[in-house]
GROMACS .gro file of C-alpha atoms in nm:
model
  111
    1GLN     CA    1   8.155  12.059  10.821
    2VAL     CA    2   8.358  11.836  10.599
    3GLN     CA    3   8.304  11.460  10.633
    4LEU     CA    4   8.473  11.174  10.456
    5VAL     CA    5   8.330  10.824  10.512
    6GLU     CA    6   8.503  10.524  10.368
    7SER     CA    7   8.352  10.184  10.312
    8GLY     CA    8   8.423   9.861  10.130
    9GLY     CA    9   8.718   9.720  10.312
   10GLY     CA   10   8.732   9.354  10.424
   11LEU     CA   11   8.924   9.030  10.398
   12VAL     CA   12   9.016   8.900  10.059
   13GLN     CA   13   9.249   8.630   9.926
   14ALA     CA   14   9.554   8.718   9.727
   15GLY     CA   15   9.463   8.783   9.362
   16GLY     CA   16   9.114   8.903   9.457
   17SER     CA   17   8.947   9.241   9.423
   18LEU     CA   18   8.779   9.503   9.642
   19ARG     CA   19   8.621   9.832   9.563
   20LEU     CA   20   8.651  10.106   9.825
   21SER     CA   21   8.413  10.402   9.838
   22CYS     CA   22   8.450  10.742  10.001
   23ALA     CA   23   8.138  10.961  10.045
   24ALA     CA   24   8.211  11.319  10.090
   25SER     CA   25   8.001  11.599  10.236
   26GLY     CA   26   8.053  11.956  10.327
   27ILE     CA   27   8.263  12.039  10.021
   28ILE     CA   28   8.197  12.136   9.660
   29PHE     CA   29   8.297  11.789   9.552
   30SER     CA   30   8.311  11.838   9.182
   31LEU     CA   31   8.565  12.123   9.207
   32ASN     CA   32   8.816  11.940   9.411
   33GLY     CA   33   9.079  11.669   9.376
   34MET     CA   34   9.061  11.367   9.610
   35ASN     CA   35   9.318  11.124   9.730
   36TRP     CA   36   9.352  10.776   9.868
   37TYR     CA   37   9.626  10.695  10.128
   38ARG     CA   38   9.705  10.375  10.310
   39GLN     CA   39   9.895  10.279  10.623
   40ALA     CA   40  10.022   9.937  10.674
   41PRO     CA   41  10.102   9.805  11.023
   42GLY     CA   42  10.429   9.953  11.148
   43LYS     CA   43  10.464  10.174  10.844
   44SER     CA   44  10.405  10.540  10.763
   45ARG     CA   45  10.105  10.659  10.572
   46GLU     CA   46  10.157  10.656  10.195
   47LEU     CA   47   9.977  10.812   9.904
   48VAL     CA   48   9.815  10.551   9.683
   49ALA     CA   49   9.612  10.738   9.421
   50VAL     CA   50   9.503  11.085   9.327
   51ILE     CA   51   9.216  11.211   9.110
   52THR     CA   52   9.184  11.574   9.007
   53SER     CA   53   8.860  11.768   8.965
   54LEU     CA   54   8.896  11.695   8.586
   55GLY     CA   55   8.939  11.325   8.638
   56HIS     CA   56   9.314  11.310   8.578
   57THR     CA   57   9.472  11.036   8.782
   58ASN     CA   58   9.806  10.936   8.929
   59TYR     CA   59   9.917  10.633   9.117
   60ALA     CA   60  10.199  10.502   9.345
   61ASP     CA   61  10.431  10.276   9.154
   62SER     CA   62  10.337   9.983   9.378
   63VAL     CA   63   9.970   9.991   9.261
   64LYS     CA   64  10.000  10.100   8.898
   65GLY     CA   65   9.812   9.873   8.666
   66ARG     CA   66   9.621   9.702   8.953
   67PHE     CA   67   9.426   9.991   9.123
   68THR     CA   68   9.191  10.243   8.956
   69ILE     CA   69   9.068  10.562   9.122
   70SER     CA   70   8.746  10.713   8.990
   71ARG     CA   71   8.482  10.962   9.098
   72ASP     CA   72   8.104  11.015   9.071
   73ASN     CA   73   8.040  11.381   9.116
   74ALA     CA   74   7.660  11.321   9.120
   75LYS     CA   75   7.715  11.105   9.431
   76ASN     CA   76   7.990  11.305   9.587
   77THR     CA   77   8.186  10.977   9.595
   78VAL     CA   78   8.535  10.869   9.509
   79TYR     CA   79   8.616  10.505   9.451
   80LEU     CA   80   8.926  10.285   9.458
   81GLN     CA   81   8.900   9.966   9.256
   82MET     CA   82   9.165   9.731   9.373
   83ASN     CA   83   9.245   9.425   9.158
   84SER     CA   84   9.513   9.157   9.183
   85LEU     CA   85   9.548   9.222   9.554
   86ARG     CA   86   9.860   9.112   9.728
   87PRO     CA   87   9.934   9.048  10.097
   88ASP     CA   88  10.150   9.368  10.103
   89ASP     CA   89   9.835   9.570  10.011
   90THR     CA   90   9.714   9.495  10.368
   91ALA     CA   91   9.655   9.833  10.524
   92VAL     CA   92   9.401  10.078  10.655
   93TYR     CA   93   9.290  10.289  10.352
   94TYR     CA   94   9.204  10.652  10.402
   95CYS     CA   95   9.019  10.903  10.198
   96ASN     CA   96   9.176  11.253  10.195
   97PHE     CA   97   9.081  11.604  10.092
   98MET     CA   98   9.319  11.880  10.181
   99LYS     CA   99   9.349  11.861  10.569
  100TYR     CA  100   9.054  11.634  10.605
  101TRP     CA  101   9.069  11.260  10.657
  102GLY     CA  102   8.823  10.980  10.687
  103LYS     CA  103   8.843  10.726  10.966
  104GLY     CA  104   8.972  10.462  10.731
  105THR     CA  105   8.862  10.119  10.623
  106LEU     CA  106   9.078   9.803  10.678
  107VAL     CA  107   9.181   9.588  10.389
  108THR     CA  108   9.333   9.254  10.470
  109VAL     CA  109   9.479   9.035  10.195
  110SER     CA  110   9.556   8.678  10.291
  111SER     CA  111   9.820   8.466  10.117
   0.00000   0.00000   0.00000
C-alpha cells in the first residue's frame, strides 16, 4: 500500500523559509520520480516541482530560484526547500507519485 506523508508546513512571515518533507512507503522510491503540488484557497491544484529518479528537477515559473526539490533515497523522502516565501505561496502543499497523494501540509505566509 502506497503512503505519502507530508510534514513541515506552518506559519511564516514573508521572506522566510520552510522545508517540507514527504515520507514515502510502499514504493521502490529510488526508481521513481516525485512531485510537489499546491492548492491555494479558491484555486485549482498546480504543479510546483518535479524530481526524477536520477535527480533531475523542474519548477513552476512562479517558484524558480526560490524553491528547491531534493530527495534522499536512503530515507525514502522527498523535500521542498522554500525560501523567500511570499503571501501568494500560501497553500496546502501535496506530495504526489503517479495516482497517489498525501493529505497535504498547510503553508501560510503572512505579509
